[in-house]
Amino acid sequence: MSSNNLVITITIFLSLVYKSSAIYCFYCNSANNSACIDPTQFDDEVRSRIIPVIDCNTAVNRVEQYEFFCRKIVQTIYHPHKDSELRVTRGCGWVRHEKPCYRADNRDHLETVCQCSTDFCNSADSMSPTTTTALFVALAVCLYYYRVY
C-alpha cells in the first residue's frame, strides 16, 4: 500500500471515529426580542424567523475545547424607582453547574438558571425530576383509588 493510500485510509477511518458534539440552542434576550420570553407560543415556521438559533461549537470563540450546552436564564430585575422587569436570556454555556437548575438571589435581582444538553432544549420551562416524580405518584394514587372504588 502506498503512503498516499495509507494516509487516505487513516483519514477516512478517523473521520468515522470522531464524535461530533455540536449542539444548537435558541439565542435571544427578551430585552430586545420579546419573543424570547416564550418561544413555544410560536409554530416552528414563525419561531425560525424571529428567534435565532446558534451552533455553540462554531459561534463561541474559545481557546480550549469545551463541552457546550444550552442555557436559559430567567431574571427578575428590581429597579429602585419603577416596577421590576422580567428578562429571559437563552444561549450557550460552557462551564457547567452541578445542578441542572439553580437560583441566585441578591438585592438587585432574582435569577433562575437552567442548563440542558439536547438541541433546542432551552426553549421552554423544564420540569425537575422531583416534580415529575410527584406528578407520577399522584397519578398512580388516583388510578389506584378509582380502581378500588
mmCIF file of C-alpha atoms in Angstrom:
data_model
loop_
_atom_site.group_PDB
_atom_site.id
_atom_site.type_symbol
_atom_site.label_atom_id
_atom_site.label_comp_id
_atom_site.label_asym_id
_atom_site.label_seq_id
_atom_site.Cartn_x
_atom_site.Cartn_y
_atom_site.Cartn_z
ATOM 1 C CA MET A 1 0.000 0.000 0.000
ATOM 2 C CA SER A 2 1.438 3.360 -0.943
ATOM 3 C CA SER A 3 1.851 6.094 1.635
ATOM 4 C CA ASN A 4 -0.881 8.197 -0.044
ATOM 5 C CA ASN A 5 -3.369 5.327 0.204
ATOM 6 C CA LEU A 6 -2.392 4.774 3.835
ATOM 7 C CA VAL A 7 -2.935 8.459 4.683
ATOM 8 C CA ILE A 8 -6.319 8.458 2.917
ATOM 9 C CA THR A 9 -7.381 5.249 4.697
ATOM 10 C CA ILE A 10 -6.364 6.612 8.110
ATOM 11 C CA THR A 11 -8.122 9.927 7.435
ATOM 12 C CA ILE A 12 -11.347 8.161 6.462
ATOM 13 C CA PHE A 13 -11.140 5.888 9.490
ATOM 14 C CA LEU A 14 -10.554 8.791 11.891
ATOM 15 C CA SER A 15 -13.402 10.791 10.390
ATOM 16 C CA LEU A 16 -15.728 7.874 11.115
ATOM 17 C CA VAL A 17 -14.483 7.505 14.698
ATOM 18 C CA TYR A 18 -14.631 11.208 15.623
ATOM 19 C CA LYS A 19 -17.689 12.035 17.677
ATOM 20 C CA SER A 20 -19.228 15.377 16.907
ATOM 21 C CA SER A 21 -20.608 17.306 19.859
ATOM 22 C CA ALA A 22 -22.469 20.092 18.070
ATOM 23 C CA ILE A 23 -25.435 21.473 19.941
ATOM 24 C CA TYR A 24 -27.955 24.005 18.679
ATOM 25 C CA CYS A 25 -29.590 26.424 21.090
ATOM 26 C CA PHE A 26 -32.001 29.310 20.875
ATOM 27 C CA TYR A 27 -30.081 32.574 21.171
ATOM 28 C CA CYS A 28 -32.005 35.637 22.316
ATOM 29 C CA ASN A 29 -32.616 38.171 25.058
ATOM 30 C CA SER A 30 -36.094 39.437 25.902
ATOM 31 C CA ALA A 31 -34.637 42.928 26.490
ATOM 32 C CA ASN A 32 -34.526 43.332 22.707
ATOM 33 C CA ASN A 33 -36.697 40.420 21.483
ATOM 34 C CA SER A 34 -39.980 39.891 23.352
ATOM 35 C CA ALA A 35 -40.473 36.518 21.597
ATOM 36 C CA CYS A 36 -37.630 35.234 23.762
ATOM 37 C CA ILE A 37 -39.912 35.162 26.801
ATOM 38 C CA ASP A 38 -41.791 32.122 25.477
ATOM 39 C CA PRO A 39 -40.683 30.652 22.126
ATOM 40 C CA THR A 40 -43.165 27.780 22.463
ATOM 41 C CA GLN A 41 -46.057 30.153 21.742
ATOM 42 C CA PHE A 42 -44.999 30.235 18.077
ATOM 43 C CA ASP A 43 -45.181 27.495 15.475
ATOM 44 C CA ASP A 44 -41.880 26.261 14.008
ATOM 45 C CA GLU A 45 -42.030 28.457 10.903
ATOM 46 C CA VAL A 46 -42.667 31.712 12.769
ATOM 47 C CA ARG A 47 -40.196 30.842 15.532
ATOM 48 C CA SER A 48 -37.437 30.180 12.966
ATOM 49 C CA ARG A 49 -37.878 33.704 11.579
ATOM 50 C CA ILE A 50 -37.946 35.633 14.872
ATOM 51 C CA ILE A 51 -35.711 33.686 17.275
ATOM 52 C CA PRO A 52 -32.146 32.964 16.174
ATOM 53 C CA VAL A 53 -30.597 29.527 16.583
ATOM 54 C CA ILE A 54 -26.889 29.177 17.245
ATOM 55 C CA ASP A 55 -24.440 26.288 16.844
ATOM 56 C CA CYS A 56 -22.494 26.669 20.078
ATOM 57 C CA ASN A 57 -19.411 24.885 18.770
ATOM 58 C CA THR A 58 -18.812 27.324 15.943
ATOM 59 C CA ALA A 59 -20.259 30.531 17.358
ATOM 60 C CA VAL A 60 -18.356 30.835 20.612
ATOM 61 C CA ASN A 61 -14.724 31.916 20.337
ATOM 62 C CA ARG A 62 -12.681 29.677 22.558
ATOM 63 C CA VAL A 63 -9.113 28.771 23.360
ATOM 64 C CA GLU A 64 -9.878 25.379 24.887
ATOM 65 C CA GLN A 65 -12.280 22.654 23.803
ATOM 66 C CA TYR A 66 -15.465 22.855 25.861
ATOM 67 C CA GLU A 67 -18.497 20.633 26.086
ATOM 68 C CA PHE A 68 -21.215 23.127 25.248
ATOM 69 C CA PHE A 69 -24.812 23.043 26.442
ATOM 70 C CA CYS A 70 -27.898 25.207 26.153
ATOM 71 C CA ARG A 71 -28.761 27.635 28.921
ATOM 72 C CA LYS A 72 -31.848 29.601 29.854
ATOM 73 C CA ILE A 73 -31.692 32.409 32.412
ATOM 74 C CA VAL A 74 -34.857 33.952 33.839
ATOM 75 C CA GLN A 75 -34.237 37.141 35.799
ATOM 76 C CA THR A 76 -36.493 39.407 37.787
ATOM 77 C CA ILE A 77 -34.629 42.694 37.928
ATOM 78 C CA TYR A 78 -35.604 45.012 40.766
ATOM 79 C CA HIS A 79 -35.415 48.719 39.968
ATOM 80 C CA PRO A 80 -35.426 51.223 42.844
ATOM 81 C CA HIS A 81 -37.933 53.674 41.378
ATOM 82 C CA LYS A 82 -40.010 51.652 38.919
ATOM 83 C CA ASP A 83 -41.649 48.257 38.530
ATOM 84 C CA SER A 84 -39.495 45.160 38.401
ATOM 85 C CA GLU A 85 -38.636 43.740 34.995
ATOM 86 C CA LEU A 86 -38.708 40.137 33.774
ATOM 87 C CA ARG A 87 -35.862 39.257 31.425
ATOM 88 C CA VAL A 88 -35.193 35.911 29.718
ATOM 89 C CA THR A 89 -31.880 35.093 28.076
ATOM 90 C CA ARG A 90 -31.263 31.946 26.019
ATOM 91 C CA GLY A 91 -27.935 30.842 24.640
ATOM 92 C CA CYS A 92 -24.902 28.614 25.020
ATOM 93 C CA GLY A 93 -22.977 27.711 28.123
ATOM 94 C CA TRP A 94 -19.628 26.016 28.657
ATOM 95 C CA VAL A 95 -19.000 25.985 32.420
ATOM 96 C CA ARG A 96 -21.493 23.583 33.957
ATOM 97 C CA HIS A 97 -23.084 23.962 37.351
ATOM 98 C CA GLU A 98 -23.519 20.817 39.426
ATOM 99 C CA LYS A 99 -27.323 21.156 39.313
ATOM 100 C CA PRO A 100 -29.421 21.310 36.116
ATOM 101 C CA CYS A 101 -31.223 24.371 37.547
ATOM 102 C CA TYR A 102 -30.182 26.730 40.294
ATOM 103 C CA ARG A 103 -31.161 30.109 41.723
ATOM 104 C CA ALA A 104 -29.135 33.192 42.504
ATOM 105 C CA ASP A 105 -30.655 35.964 44.592
ATOM 106 C CA ASN A 106 -29.418 39.361 45.671
ATOM 107 C CA ARG A 107 -30.783 42.852 46.312
ATOM 108 C CA ASP A 108 -30.932 43.793 42.645
ATOM 109 C CA HIS A 109 -32.301 40.667 41.028
ATOM 110 C CA LEU A 110 -33.536 37.126 41.362
ATOM 111 C CA GLU A 111 -32.463 34.647 38.703
ATOM 112 C CA THR A 112 -33.053 31.030 37.821
ATOM 113 C CA VAL A 113 -30.532 29.387 35.509
ATOM 114 C CA CYS A 114 -31.234 26.064 33.797
ATOM 115 C CA GLN A 115 -28.847 24.104 31.615
ATOM 116 C CA CYS A 116 -29.591 21.193 29.269
ATOM 117 C CA SER A 117 -27.793 19.084 26.697
ATOM 118 C CA THR A 118 -30.066 18.487 23.718
ATOM 119 C CA ASP A 119 -30.733 20.633 20.670
ATOM 120 C CA PHE A 120 -33.213 23.489 21.305
ATOM 121 C CA CYS A 121 -33.809 22.348 24.896
ATOM 122 C CA ASN A 122 -33.647 25.941 26.169
ATOM 123 C CA SER A 123 -36.976 26.788 24.541
ATOM 124 C CA ALA A 124 -39.391 26.143 27.383
ATOM 125 C CA ASP A 125 -39.765 25.532 31.059
ATOM 126 C CA SER A 126 -38.448 22.191 32.146
ATOM 127 C CA MET A 127 -39.802 20.049 34.922
ATOM 128 C CA SER A 128 -37.428 18.939 37.630
ATOM 129 C CA PRO A 129 -37.155 15.212 38.420
ATOM 130 C CA THR A 130 -38.792 15.889 41.803
ATOM 131 C CA THR A 131 -41.830 17.492 40.151
ATOM 132 C CA THR A 132 -42.091 14.686 37.617
ATOM 133 C CA THR A 133 -41.902 12.044 40.346
ATOM 134 C CA ALA A 134 -44.541 13.819 42.455
ATOM 135 C CA LEU A 135 -46.910 14.004 39.480
ATOM 136 C CA PHE A 136 -46.349 10.325 38.699
ATOM 137 C CA VAL A 137 -47.073 9.300 42.310
ATOM 138 C CA ALA A 138 -50.224 11.454 42.399
ATOM 139 C CA LEU A 139 -51.435 9.883 39.152
ATOM 140 C CA ALA A 140 -50.727 6.365 40.464
ATOM 141 C CA VAL A 141 -52.647 7.080 43.698
ATOM 142 C CA CYS A 142 -55.615 8.433 41.728
ATOM 143 C CA LEU A 143 -55.654 5.422 39.415
ATOM 144 C CA TYR A 144 -55.432 3.039 42.350
ATOM 145 C CA TYR A 145 -58.172 4.895 44.225
ATOM 146 C CA TYR A 146 -60.578 4.802 41.273
ATOM 147 C CA ARG A 147 -59.775 1.161 40.541
ATOM 148 C CA VAL A 148 -60.610 0.110 44.119
ATOM 149 C CA TYR A 149 -63.880 2.048 44.393
#
